[in-house]
mmCIF file of C-alpha atoms in Angstrom:
data_model
loop_
_atom_site.group_PDB
_atom_site.id
_atom_site.type_symbol
_atom_site.label_atom_id
_atom_site.label_comp_id
_atom_site.label_asym_id
_atom_site.label_seq_id
_atom_site.Cartn_x
_atom_site.Cartn_y
_atom_site.Cartn_z
ATOM 1 C CA MET A 1 -0.114 -0.015 -0.014
ATOM 2 C CA GLU A 2 1.429 3.584 -0.658
ATOM 3 C CA THR A 3 1.769 5.868 1.935
ATOM 4 C CA ARG A 4 4.145 8.326 0.118
ATOM 5 C CA GLY A 5 2.986 11.802 1.284
ATOM 6 C CA ILE A 6 0.990 10.530 4.247
ATOM 7 C CA GLU A 7 2.700 13.081 6.278
ATOM 8 C CA ASP A 8 0.951 16.062 4.102
ATOM 9 C CA MET A 9 -2.327 14.860 4.397
ATOM 10 C CA PHE A 10 -2.728 15.485 8.307
ATOM 11 C CA ASP A 11 -1.861 18.082 10.728
ATOM 12 C CA PHE A 12 0.041 17.246 13.748
ATOM 13 C CA ARG A 13 0.300 20.637 15.321
ATOM 14 C CA ARG A 14 -2.669 23.005 16.021
ATOM 15 C CA PHE A 15 -0.412 26.223 15.481
ATOM 16 C CA PRO A 16 1.590 27.486 12.793
ATOM 17 C CA LYS A 17 5.204 27.311 12.107
ATOM 18 C CA ASP A 18 5.573 30.889 10.506
ATOM 19 C CA ALA A 19 6.708 33.493 12.755
ATOM 20 C CA ALA A 20 4.709 36.215 11.467
ATOM 21 C CA VAL A 21 1.541 33.937 11.593
ATOM 22 C CA LEU A 22 2.449 33.092 15.098
ATOM 23 C CA LEU A 23 2.814 36.708 16.235
ATOM 24 C CA LEU A 24 -0.466 37.466 14.744
ATOM 25 C CA LEU A 25 -1.863 34.689 16.493
ATOM 26 C CA LEU A 26 -0.409 36.055 19.809
ATOM 27 C CA ILE A 27 -2.034 39.544 19.310
ATOM 28 C CA TYR A 28 -5.395 37.996 18.636
ATOM 29 C CA PHE A 29 -5.577 35.386 21.469
ATOM 30 C CA PRO A 30 -7.388 37.478 23.983
ATOM 31 C CA VAL A 31 -9.922 38.218 21.024
ATOM 32 C CA GLY A 32 -10.285 34.789 20.598
ATOM 33 C CA ILE A 33 -11.026 33.841 24.074
ATOM 34 C CA CYS A 34 -13.609 36.468 24.387
ATOM 35 C CA LEU A 35 -14.989 35.051 21.288
ATOM 36 C CA MET A 36 -14.978 31.643 22.189
ATOM 37 C CA LEU A 37 -16.914 32.342 25.439
ATOM 38 C CA ILE A 38 -19.572 34.297 23.818
ATOM 39 C CA ARG A 39 -19.939 31.687 20.937
ATOM 40 C CA ILE A 40 -20.350 28.701 23.584
ATOM 41 C CA PHE A 41 -23.516 30.644 25.071
ATOM 42 C CA ILE A 42 -24.978 31.257 21.634
ATOM 43 C CA GLY A 43 -24.300 27.718 20.539
ATOM 44 C CA VAL A 44 -26.331 26.552 23.328
ATOM 45 C CA HIS A 45 -29.265 28.615 21.912
ATOM 46 C CA VAL A 46 -28.557 27.440 18.314
ATOM 47 C CA PHE A 47 -28.843 23.842 19.601
ATOM 48 C CA LEU A 48 -32.205 24.574 21.345
ATOM 49 C CA VAL A 49 -33.337 26.303 18.303
ATOM 50 C CA SER A 50 -32.387 23.456 15.968
ATOM 51 C CA CYS A 51 -34.244 21.035 18.597
ATOM 52 C CA ALA A 52 -37.376 22.937 18.931
ATOM 53 C CA LEU A 53 -38.107 23.806 15.181
ATOM 54 C CA PRO A 54 -39.249 20.845 12.734
ATOM 55 C CA GLU A 55 -37.223 19.916 9.799
ATOM 56 C CA SER A 56 -38.005 22.638 6.974
ATOM 57 C CA PHE A 57 -36.628 25.080 4.791
ATOM 58 C CA VAL A 58 -37.088 27.804 7.510
ATOM 59 C CA ARG A 59 -35.350 25.712 10.039
ATOM 60 C CA ARG A 60 -32.227 25.390 8.273
ATOM 61 C CA PHE A 61 -32.060 28.657 7.154
ATOM 62 C CA ILE A 62 -32.362 30.227 10.541
ATOM 63 C CA VAL A 63 -29.668 27.922 12.068
ATOM 64 C CA ARG A 64 -27.413 28.434 8.997
ATOM 65 C CA ILE A 65 -27.665 32.278 10.023
ATOM 66 C CA MET A 66 -27.055 31.587 13.740
ATOM 67 C CA CYS A 67 -23.983 29.276 12.669
ATOM 68 C CA SER A 68 -22.448 32.232 10.943
ATOM 69 C CA VAL A 69 -22.734 34.063 14.235
ATOM 70 C CA LEU A 70 -20.791 31.142 15.320
ATOM 71 C CA GLY A 71 -18.259 31.836 12.837
ATOM 72 C CA MET A 72 -19.215 28.820 10.732
ATOM 73 C CA HIS A 73 -20.151 30.322 7.223
ATOM 74 C CA VAL A 74 -21.321 28.208 4.424
ATOM 75 C CA ARG A 75 -21.110 28.894 0.596
ATOM 76 C CA GLN A 76 -22.997 26.670 -2.007
ATOM 77 C CA LYS A 77 -21.654 26.113 -5.663
ATOM 78 C CA ASN A 78 -23.791 24.725 -8.299
ATOM 79 C CA PRO A 79 -27.211 24.511 -6.059
ATOM 80 C CA ARG A 80 -29.095 23.516 -8.993
ATOM 81 C CA SER A 81 -27.060 20.423 -9.715
ATOM 82 C CA ARG A 82 -28.508 18.775 -6.702
ATOM 83 C CA ASP A 83 -30.506 16.028 -7.621
ATOM 84 C CA ARG A 84 -33.699 15.757 -5.119
ATOM 85 C CA ASN A 85 -34.203 12.091 -6.479
ATOM 86 C CA THR A 86 -30.736 11.058 -5.564
ATOM 87 C CA ASN A 87 -30.691 8.749 -2.354
ATOM 88 C CA LEU A 88 -27.103 8.815 -1.501
ATOM 89 C CA TYR A 89 -24.658 11.535 -1.224
ATOM 90 C CA ILE A 90 -21.091 11.306 -1.300
ATOM 91 C CA CYS A 91 -18.549 13.488 0.363
ATOM 92 C CA ASN A 92 -15.027 13.816 1.386
ATOM 93 C CA HIS A 93 -14.317 14.305 5.041
ATOM 94 C CA VAL A 94 -12.401 17.256 6.276
ATOM 95 C CA THR A 95 -13.825 17.905 9.965
ATOM 96 C CA GLU A 96 -16.272 16.281 12.555
ATOM 97 C CA PHE A 97 -18.798 18.794 11.470
ATOM 98 C CA ASP A 98 -19.163 18.078 7.723
ATOM 99 C CA HIS A 99 -22.698 16.581 7.915
ATOM 100 C CA ASN A 100 -24.072 19.229 9.856
ATOM 101 C CA ILE A 101 -23.059 21.706 7.196
ATOM 102 C CA VAL A 102 -24.100 19.718 4.395
ATOM 103 C CA ASN A 103 -27.554 19.380 6.326
ATOM 104 C CA LEU A 104 -27.873 22.793 6.575
ATOM 105 C CA LEU A 105 -28.110 22.958 2.514
ATOM 106 C CA ALA A 106 -29.919 19.869 1.982
ATOM 107 C CA PRO A 107 -31.887 17.464 4.385
ATOM 108 C CA CYS A 108 -29.951 14.326 4.964
ATOM 109 C CA ASN A 109 -29.065 11.949 7.329
ATOM 110 C CA THR A 110 -25.485 10.444 8.303
ATOM 111 C CA PRO A 111 -25.261 7.263 10.247
ATOM 112 C CA GLN A 112 -23.016 6.934 13.500
ATOM 113 C CA LEU A 113 -20.962 3.939 12.447
ATOM 114 C CA GLU A 114 -18.506 4.287 15.399
ATOM 115 C CA GLY A 115 -18.073 6.308 18.551
ATOM 116 C CA SER A 116 -20.665 7.945 20.916
ATOM 117 C CA THR A 117 -24.314 6.327 20.881
ATOM 118 C CA GLY A 118 -27.603 7.747 22.720
ATOM 119 C CA PHE A 119 -27.722 11.613 23.532
ATOM 120 C CA VAL A 120 -24.438 12.286 22.330
ATOM 121 C CA CYS A 121 -24.950 10.737 18.831
ATOM 122 C CA TRP A 122 -28.665 12.372 18.375
ATOM 123 C CA ALA A 123 -27.095 15.829 19.729
ATOM 124 C CA ARG A 124 -24.333 15.573 16.987
ATOM 125 C CA GLY A 125 -26.874 15.220 14.460
ATOM 126 C CA PHE A 126 -26.132 11.723 13.459
ATOM 127 C CA MET A 127 -28.451 8.886 12.689
ATOM 128 C CA GLU A 128 -27.885 6.075 15.193
ATOM 129 C CA ILE A 129 -28.098 2.510 14.077
ATOM 130 C CA HIS A 130 -27.101 -0.925 15.935
ATOM 131 C CA SER A 131 -23.595 -1.668 14.829
ATOM 132 C CA ALA A 132 -23.153 -4.757 16.807
ATOM 133 C CA SER A 133 -24.329 -7.142 14.160
ATOM 134 C CA GLY A 134 -21.257 -6.344 11.846
ATOM 135 C CA GLN A 135 -20.293 -4.335 8.758
ATOM 136 C CA GLY A 136 -22.721 -6.779 6.436
ATOM 137 C CA ALA A 137 -25.717 -6.143 8.688
ATOM 138 C CA ILE A 138 -25.276 -2.198 8.600
ATOM 139 C CA GLY A 139 -24.978 -2.343 4.995
ATOM 140 C CA GLU A 140 -28.424 -4.226 4.600
ATOM 141 C CA SER A 141 -29.836 -1.658 6.989
ATOM 142 C CA LEU A 142 -28.654 1.166 5.157
ATOM 143 C CA GLN A 143 -29.630 -0.467 1.793
ATOM 144 C CA ARG A 144 -33.204 -0.888 3.059
ATOM 145 C CA TYR A 145 -33.183 2.874 4.158
ATOM 146 C CA CYS A 146 -32.171 4.225 0.928
ATOM 147 C CA SER A 147 -35.025 2.297 -0.880
ATOM 148 C CA THR A 148 -37.746 3.404 1.349
ATOM 149 C CA GLU A 149 -39.922 6.163 -0.145
ATOM 150 C CA GLY A 150 -39.826 9.476 1.729
ATOM 151 C CA THR A 151 -36.733 9.376 3.635
ATOM 152 C CA PRO A 152 -34.054 11.932 3.661
ATOM 153 C CA PRO A 153 -31.036 10.987 1.542
ATOM 154 C CA LEU A 154 -27.967 9.359 3.171
ATOM 155 C CA LEU A 155 -24.744 11.179 3.515
ATOM 156 C CA LEU A 156 -21.457 9.299 3.854
ATOM 157 C CA PHE A 157 -18.065 9.729 4.027
ATOM 158 C CA PRO A 158 -16.323 6.722 2.230
ATOM 159 C CA GLU A 159 -12.889 7.958 3.515
ATOM 160 C CA GLU A 160 -14.087 6.884 6.766
ATOM 161 C CA ASP A 161 -11.742 9.394 8.486
ATOM 162 C CA THR A 162 -10.824 13.168 8.103
ATOM 163 C CA THR A 163 -7.708 14.700 6.566
ATOM 164 C CA ASN A 164 -6.784 18.219 6.492
ATOM 165 C CA GLY A 165 -8.161 18.709 2.916
ATOM 166 C CA ARG A 166 -5.006 20.277 1.217
ATOM 167 C CA ALA A 167 -3.118 17.363 -0.051
ATOM 168 C CA GLY A 168 -5.060 14.382 -1.106
ATOM 169 C CA LEU A 169 -8.226 11.917 -0.363
ATOM 170 C CA LEU A 170 -7.997 9.040 1.608
ATOM 171 C CA LYS A 171 -8.767 5.730 -0.340
ATOM 172 C CA PHE A 172 -12.528 5.389 -0.613
ATOM 173 C CA SER A 173 -14.243 2.127 1.020
ATOM 174 C CA SER A 174 -16.346 0.520 -1.520
ATOM 175 C CA TRP A 175 -19.068 -0.801 0.846
ATOM 176 C CA PRO A 176 -21.169 2.707 0.468
ATOM 177 C CA PHE A 177 -21.266 2.447 -3.567
ATOM 178 C CA SER A 178 -23.124 -0.820 -2.717
ATOM 179 C CA LEU A 179 -26.077 0.704 -1.371
ATOM 180 C CA THR A 180 -27.563 2.209 -4.620
ATOM 181 C CA GLU A 181 -26.724 2.377 -8.365
ATOM 182 C CA SER A 182 -26.606 6.318 -8.467
ATOM 183 C CA ILE A 183 -25.102 8.549 -6.293
ATOM 184 C CA GLN A 184 -24.476 12.412 -5.878
ATOM 185 C CA PRO A 185 -20.815 13.519 -4.988
ATOM 186 C CA VAL A 186 -20.193 16.543 -3.085
ATOM 187 C CA ALA A 187 -17.153 18.096 -2.997
ATOM 188 C CA LEU A 188 -16.399 20.104 0.462
ATOM 189 C CA ARG A 189 -13.499 22.317 1.045
ATOM 190 C CA VAL A 190 -12.594 24.075 4.356
ATOM 191 C CA THR A 191 -10.678 27.204 5.142
ATOM 192 C CA ARG A 192 -9.592 28.932 8.254
ATOM 193 C CA PRO A 193 -6.889 31.358 9.158
ATOM 194 C CA LEU A 194 -4.568 31.185 11.748
ATOM 195 C CA ILE A 195 -4.872 27.876 13.104
ATOM 196 C CA SER A 196 -5.371 24.339 11.560
ATOM 197 C CA LEU A 197 -8.759 22.865 11.375
ATOM 198 C CA SER A 198 -7.987 19.802 13.327
ATOM 199 C CA THR A 199 -5.276 17.394 14.426
ATOM 200 C CA ALA A 200 -4.879 14.118 13.994
ATOM 201 C CA GLU A 201 -5.623 13.016 17.400
ATOM 202 C CA SER A 202 -8.029 15.709 18.434
ATOM 203 C CA SER A 203 -11.654 15.171 19.907
ATOM 204 C CA TRP A 204 -14.740 16.697 18.190
ATOM 205 C CA LEU A 205 -15.076 18.593 21.523
ATOM 206 C CA MET A 206 -11.744 20.087 21.251
ATOM 207 C CA ASP A 207 -12.018 20.735 17.375
ATOM 208 C CA LEU A 208 -15.576 22.633 18.270
ATOM 209 C CA LEU A 209 -13.817 24.715 21.106
ATOM 210 C CA TRP A 210 -11.279 25.864 18.420
ATOM 211 C CA THR A 211 -13.788 26.504 16.019
ATOM 212 C CA PHE A 212 -15.408 29.175 18.227
ATOM 213 C CA PHE A 213 -12.250 30.625 18.964
ATOM 214 C CA ALA A 214 -11.020 30.888 15.375
ATOM 215 C CA PRO A 215 -12.167 34.339 13.738
ATOM 216 C CA CYS A 216 -13.998 31.942 11.175
ATOM 217 C CA THR A 217 -14.476 28.917 9.293
ATOM 218 C CA VAL A 218 -15.697 28.729 5.876
ATOM 219 C CA TYR A 219 -17.092 25.788 4.400
ATOM 220 C CA HIS A 220 -17.209 25.435 0.385
ATOM 221 C CA VAL A 221 -19.675 22.884 -0.892
ATOM 222 C CA SER A 222 -19.912 22.227 -4.253
ATOM 223 C CA TRP A 223 -22.471 19.890 -5.889
ATOM 224 C CA LEU A 224 -21.427 17.508 -8.607
ATOM 225 C CA PRO A 225 -23.637 16.042 -11.029
ATOM 226 C CA PRO A 226 -24.779 12.330 -10.205
ATOM 227 C CA VAL A 227 -23.092 9.417 -11.116
ATOM 228 C CA SER A 228 -24.197 5.985 -12.112
ATOM 229 C CA ARG A 229 -22.691 2.705 -11.810
ATOM 230 C CA GLN A 230 -22.137 1.146 -15.374
ATOM 231 C CA ASP A 231 -22.693 -2.351 -16.171
ATOM 232 C CA GLY A 232 -20.117 -4.814 -15.491
ATOM 233 C CA GLU A 233 -18.296 -2.232 -13.070
ATOM 234 C CA SER A 234 -17.510 -3.364 -9.535
ATOM 235 C CA THR A 235 -18.060 -1.513 -6.664
ATOM 236 C CA GLN A 236 -14.587 -0.835 -6.059
ATOM 237 C CA GLU A 237 -14.348 0.323 -9.477
ATOM 238 C CA PHE A 238 -17.181 2.515 -8.821
ATOM 239 C CA ALA A 239 -15.838 4.129 -5.641
ATOM 240 C CA SER A 240 -12.569 4.544 -7.421
ATOM 241 C CA LYS A 241 -14.077 6.820 -10.293
ATOM 242 C CA VAL A 242 -16.108 8.810 -7.987
ATOM 243 C CA GLN A 243 -12.868 9.469 -5.910
ATOM 244 C CA GLU A 244 -10.973 10.705 -8.917
ATOM 245 C CA LEU A 245 -13.994 12.762 -9.853
ATOM 246 C CA LEU A 246 -14.036 14.537 -6.257
ATOM 247 C CA ALA A 247 -10.286 14.991 -6.215
ATOM 248 C CA GLY A 248 -10.234 16.549 -9.763
ATOM 249 C CA GLU A 249 -12.911 18.977 -8.511
ATOM 250 C CA LEU A 250 -10.874 19.880 -5.347
ATOM 251 C CA GLY A 251 -7.276 19.709 -6.898
ATOM 252 C CA LEU A 252 -6.099 17.110 -4.752
ATOM 253 C CA VAL A 253 -4.548 13.875 -5.353
ATOM 254 C CA SER A 254 -6.251 10.606 -5.217
ATOM 255 C CA THR A 255 -4.266 8.296 -3.146
ATOM 256 C CA LYS A 256 -4.336 4.524 -1.789
ATOM 257 C CA ILE A 257 -3.763 5.753 1.683
ATOM 258 C CA THR A 258 -6.543 4.208 4.166
ATOM 259 C CA LYS A 259 -7.891 4.881 7.289
ATOM 260 C CA ALA A 260 -5.990 1.797 8.798
ATOM 261 C CA ASP A 261 -2.467 3.544 7.074
ATOM 262 C CA LYS A 262 -3.529 6.761 9.203
ATOM 263 C CA SER A 263 -4.023 5.258 12.430
ATOM 264 C CA GLU A 264 -0.506 3.273 11.783
ATOM 265 C CA HIS A 265 0.988 6.560 11.105
ATOM 266 C CA ILE A 266 -0.134 8.080 13.916
ATOM 267 C CA LYS A 267 1.196 5.045 16.166
ATOM 268 C CA ARG A 268 4.713 5.490 14.797
ATOM 269 C CA LYS A 269 4.653 9.079 14.999
ATOM 270 C CA ARG A 270 3.710 8.963 18.765
ATOM 271 C CA HIS A 271 6.278 6.549 19.602
ATOM 272 C CA THR A 272 9.130 8.456 17.703
ATOM 273 C CA ILE A 273 11.465 10.156 20.129
ATOM 274 C CA PRO A 274 13.412 13.280 18.280
ATOM 275 C CA GLN A 275 16.981 13.295 18.934
ATOM 276 C CA THR A 276 18.133 16.145 21.117
ATOM 277 C CA SER A 277 21.110 18.310 20.480
ATOM 278 C CA THR A 278 24.302 16.811 21.328
ATOM 279 C CA SER A 279 25.844 20.100 21.981
ATOM 280 C CA VAL A 280 23.177 21.021 24.619
ATOM 281 C CA THR A 281 24.493 19.549 27.590
ATOM 282 C CA PRO A 282 21.961 20.782 30.502
ATOM 283 C CA GLY A 283 19.345 18.116 31.308
ATOM 284 C CA SER A 284 16.683 20.524 31.908
ATOM 285 C CA ILE A 285 16.885 22.068 28.261
ATOM 286 C CA GLY A 286 16.936 18.917 26.930
ATOM 287 C CA LEU A 287 13.810 17.615 28.931
ATOM 288 C CA GLY A 288 12.041 20.998 28.229
ATOM 289 C CA PHE A 289 12.801 20.604 24.321
ATOM 290 C CA MET A 290 11.388 17.011 24.753
ATOM 291 C CA VAL A 291 8.149 17.907 26.701
ATOM 292 C CA GLN A 292 7.317 20.775 24.342
ATOM 293 C CA THR A 293 7.263 18.608 21.339
ATOM 294 C CA LEU A 294 6.255 15.173 22.178
ATOM 295 C CA GLY A 295 2.747 13.851 22.446
ATOM 296 C CA THR A 296 0.984 12.702 25.964
ATOM 297 C CA ASP A 297 2.566 9.155 25.976
ATOM 298 C CA ASP A 298 5.995 10.609 25.425
ATOM 299 C CA HIS A 299 5.772 13.198 28.042
ATOM 300 C CA ARG A 300 5.665 10.043 30.341
ATOM 301 C CA ILE A 301 8.827 8.875 28.513
ATOM 302 C CA ALA A 302 10.363 12.229 28.809
ATOM 303 C CA LYS A 303 9.700 12.378 32.722
ATOM 304 C CA MET A 304 11.274 8.961 32.926
ATOM 305 C CA ALA A 305 14.177 10.228 30.952
ATOM 306 C CA GLN A 306 14.676 12.861 33.706
ATOM 307 C CA GLN A 307 14.727 10.443 36.494
ATOM 308 C CA VAL A 308 17.289 8.413 34.718
ATOM 309 C CA LYS A 309 19.187 11.477 34.154
ATOM 310 C CA ASP A 310 18.959 12.164 38.035
ATOM 311 C CA VAL A 311 20.833 8.779 38.551
ATOM 312 C CA LEU A 312 23.206 8.833 35.752
ATOM 313 C CA PRO A 313 23.908 12.909 35.156
ATOM 314 C CA HIS A 314 26.755 12.063 32.608
ATOM 315 C CA VAL A 315 24.599 9.963 30.059
ATOM 316 C CA PRO A 316 23.072 12.257 27.060
ATOM 317 C CA LEU A 317 18.845 12.653 27.210
ATOM 318 C CA ASN A 318 18.812 11.342 23.727
ATOM 319 C CA VAL A 319 20.452 8.105 24.698
ATOM 320 C CA ILE A 320 18.277 7.559 27.793
ATOM 321 C CA ALA A 321 15.189 8.152 25.946
ATOM 322 C CA LYS A 322 16.143 5.822 23.154
ATOM 323 C CA ASP A 323 16.388 3.063 25.817
ATOM 324 C CA LEU A 324 13.479 4.076 27.364
ATOM 325 C CA ALA A 325 11.611 3.510 24.145
ATOM 326 C CA LYS A 326 12.731 -0.210 24.041
ATOM 327 C CA THR A 327 12.147 -0.894 27.711
ATOM 328 C CA ASN A 328 9.625 1.176 29.163
ATOM 329 C CA CYS A 329 11.196 0.950 32.640
ATOM 330 C CA VAL A 330 13.376 3.200 34.518
ATOM 331 C CA ASP A 331 14.763 0.499 36.408
ATOM 332 C CA THR A 332 16.063 -1.438 33.060
ATOM 333 C CA THR A 333 17.350 1.205 31.615
ATOM 334 C CA ILE A 334 19.375 2.129 34.441
ATOM 335 C CA THR A 335 20.579 -1.317 34.450
ATOM 336 C CA ASN A 336 21.168 -1.399 30.720
ATOM 337 C CA LEU A 337 23.217 2.020 30.476
ATOM 338 C CA LEU A 338 25.305 0.856 33.425
ATOM 339 C CA GLU A 339 26.178 -2.559 31.530
ATOM 340 C CA ASN A 340 26.517 -1.615 28.430
ATOM 341 C CA LYS A 341 29.071 1.363 27.779
ATOM 342 C CA GLU A 342 28.587 1.558 23.971
ATOM 343 C CA GLU A 343 25.043 2.345 24.450
ATOM 344 C CA ALA A 344 25.660 5.158 26.960
ATOM 345 C CA PRO A 345 28.285 7.453 25.787
ATOM 346 C CA MET A 346 29.237 9.923 28.792
ATOM 347 C CA GLU A 347 28.947 13.763 28.572
ATOM 348 C CA ALA A 348 32.126 14.040 30.675
ATOM 349 C CA SER A 349 35.065 11.803 30.111
ATOM 350 C CA GLY A 350 36.579 9.117 32.444
ATOM 351 C CA MET A 351 33.400 7.769 33.943
ATOM 352 C CA SER A 352 35.337 5.301 35.777
ATOM 353 C CA THR A 353 37.304 7.698 37.685
ATOM 354 C CA PHE A 354 35.193 10.619 37.741
ATOM 355 C CA GLY A 355 31.973 8.664 38.415
ATOM 356 C CA ALA A 356 33.949 6.917 41.201
ATOM 357 C CA SER A 357 34.656 9.951 42.978
ATOM 358 C CA LYS A 358 31.543 11.588 42.728
ATOM 359 C CA ILE A 359 29.797 8.081 43.981
ATOM 360 C CA SER A 360 32.321 8.075 47.235
ATOM 361 C CA SER A 361 31.495 11.696 48.139
ATOM 362 C CA TYR A 362 27.758 11.122 47.697
ATOM 363 C CA SER A 363 28.151 7.699 49.773
ATOM 364 C CA SER A 364 30.041 9.323 52.594
ATOM 365 C CA GLY A 365 27.088 11.423 53.633
ATOM 366 C CA SER A 366 24.160 8.947 53.185
ATOM 367 C CA ALA A 367 25.740 5.274 52.956
ATOM 368 C CA PRO A 368 28.648 3.411 53.430
ATOM 369 C CA THR A 369 31.493 4.455 50.939
ATOM 370 C CA ILE A 370 31.630 2.209 47.531
ATOM 371 C CA LYS A 371 35.175 2.022 45.973
ATOM 372 C CA PRO A 372 34.399 0.457 42.720
ATOM 373 C CA ALA A 373 37.708 0.964 41.163
ATOM 374 C CA ALA A 374 40.116 -2.027 41.667
ATOM 375 C CA LYS A 375 43.105 -1.528 43.870
ATOM 376 C CA THR A 376 45.528 -3.150 41.377
ATOM 377 C CA PHE A 377 45.648 -3.706 37.902
ATOM 378 C CA GLY A 378 44.744 -7.642 37.480
ATOM 379 C CA LYS A 379 47.797 -9.540 36.172
ATOM 380 C CA SER A 380 45.433 -12.046 33.826
ATOM 381 C CA PRO A 381 42.690 -11.538 32.057
ATOM 382 C CA ALA A 382 40.188 -13.355 34.533
ATOM 383 C CA ASP A 383 41.249 -10.990 37.257
ATOM 384 C CA ARG A 384 40.545 -8.066 35.144
ATOM 385 C CA HIS A 385 37.217 -9.267 33.976
ATOM 386 C CA LEU A 386 36.394 -9.892 37.952
ATOM 387 C CA SER A 387 37.423 -6.244 38.470
ATOM 388 C CA LEU A 388 35.101 -5.174 35.997
ATOM 389 C CA GLN A 389 32.249 -7.055 37.354
ATOM 390 C CA GLU A 390 32.816 -5.467 40.677
ATOM 391 C CA ARG A 391 33.109 -2.262 39.519
ATOM 392 C CA LYS A 392 29.731 -2.480 37.597
ATOM 393 C CA GLU A 393 28.040 -4.150 40.393
ATOM 394 C CA ALA A 394 29.041 -1.238 42.788
ATOM 395 C CA LEU A 395 27.766 1.300 40.231
ATOM 396 C CA TYR A 396 24.390 -0.503 39.811
ATOM 397 C CA ASN A 397 24.043 -0.631 43.635
ATOM 398 C CA PHE A 398 24.796 3.051 43.695
ATOM 399 C CA ALA A 399 22.194 4.095 40.928
ATOM 400 C CA ARG A 400 19.607 1.968 42.458
ATOM 401 C CA ARG A 401 19.993 3.162 45.923
ATOM 402 C CA ARG A 402 20.368 6.911 44.868
ATOM 403 C CA TYR A 403 16.986 6.548 42.909
ATOM 404 C CA ILE A 404 15.356 4.994 45.604
ATOM 405 C CA GLU A 405 16.249 7.729 48.256
ATOM 406 C CA LYS A 406 15.530 10.773 45.652
ATOM 407 C CA HIS A 407 11.915 9.302 45.043
ATOM 408 C CA GLY A 408 11.433 7.953 48.646
ATOM 409 C CA LEU A 409 10.792 4.482 47.908
ATOM 410 C CA ASP A 410 11.173 1.342 49.941
ATOM 411 C CA GLN A 411 13.764 -1.079 49.570
ATOM 412 C CA GLU A 412 11.121 -3.744 48.710
ATOM 413 C CA ASP A 413 9.631 -1.815 46.136
ATOM 414 C CA SER A 414 12.603 -1.477 43.880
ATOM 415 C CA HIS A 415 12.980 -5.239 43.400
#
C-alpha cells in the first residue's frame, strides 16, 4: 500500500510554524478567548432552536444564519446540480462537522458508524444505528433505508476518517457504493485563518472549541452531477471513479492511503523520540525540548528520562530516551546504561574515575563508602574481568540506592 505523502495529508500541530502568523495569533489570542466564551453561550441557543423547530427550509435557514454568528460560514456552488431524487450523497471528509454543514443546505441523514451513541449521537446530528451485528448487517440496514420512499438521502464519507483537505483524499471504501446504483458526489473544501482545522488525534469537542476560538471557518460545498454505476463495473471500480472525480474537483491527489494507514502512521509518530542536540548539555534544556515537542505518551517517557538523568547525570538524554522507548522501565534502562558502555556515551570523559569520585563523595554522607575501582591492575584476563564485574555491580547498587532515596521508595518496592 502506497503511503507516500501521508505526512502532508494530516496536521499534527494546531498552531502555525511561520513566525509572522504566530505573532498575529498571539495578538489575536485574547480576542479569540472572548469570542469562544460568547459563542459557547450562543451555541447553546442554536442547539435549542434546532431541536425546537421541525425539519424544513425555514429551520435550515435560521440555523445557518445562527451558525454564521458562531463563525461557521457556508458557501454553496452549483446548487441546481443537486438531484432531489438521489438517495445517497458521497462527500470527502475534512472536519467532524461536515454532516451538519451539508444538512444546512439539504436534508440528509448520516449514520453514526462508530463512537458515542445515545444522546451524544443524537445531539451531534447523527442517525443512530445498531452496529453490533457487523459491517454486513449495517450495509443491509442502510440499503433498506435508501430504498424506502420518503426518507431523506443518506450522506456518507467513504474515506472513513478526516484529512486536512489540502493534499489528497484517502482511499474510498467500496461498501457505500453497494447501497444504490446512483450517487451524487459532494465536494467539500474548508478554510480557516491562523490555526489548523484539526489535528490527527484531537476530539470533536476540542475541535468545536477551537472553531469558536477562530475568527471564522468557511465551508465551500460544491454539488457535482449524479454518477451511476456502469454495467459490469465493480463497487471498488465505482468507488475509485467517484474518488477521482472529487479529487479533480478539489484539485487534490487521489491516493491509496487508507484509514488504517493513518492510524498506523499516528502510532509510529507517537512513539518516535526526536534526537536532542548533543551540543546542549544541561539536562533541563533537553527535557524541556522533549516535553514541548512530544505527545501525551511521550511526556511520560520524558519524565522517566529525567528520572534516569538524575541517577546518571553524565548520560545524554537522547541515549536515555532511546533506551526507554525499548524498555519502558526506569530501572531496566539504568541497568542497561550501566552494563553497556557503548550505548551510554558519557557527556564527561572518564566515567570510571570521575564517576567513582562522585559516588564516594555522595556515599560518605548517606551510606557506606563504595570503592568501585580496583586497587591493583589484574595480572591475568580473568582477574581484570572480575574487577570489571565488581565495579559494574558497585555502580549498579549505587544508582539503585540513589534512585530509591530520591523518590522516597522502600527497598522492597525496588525489587
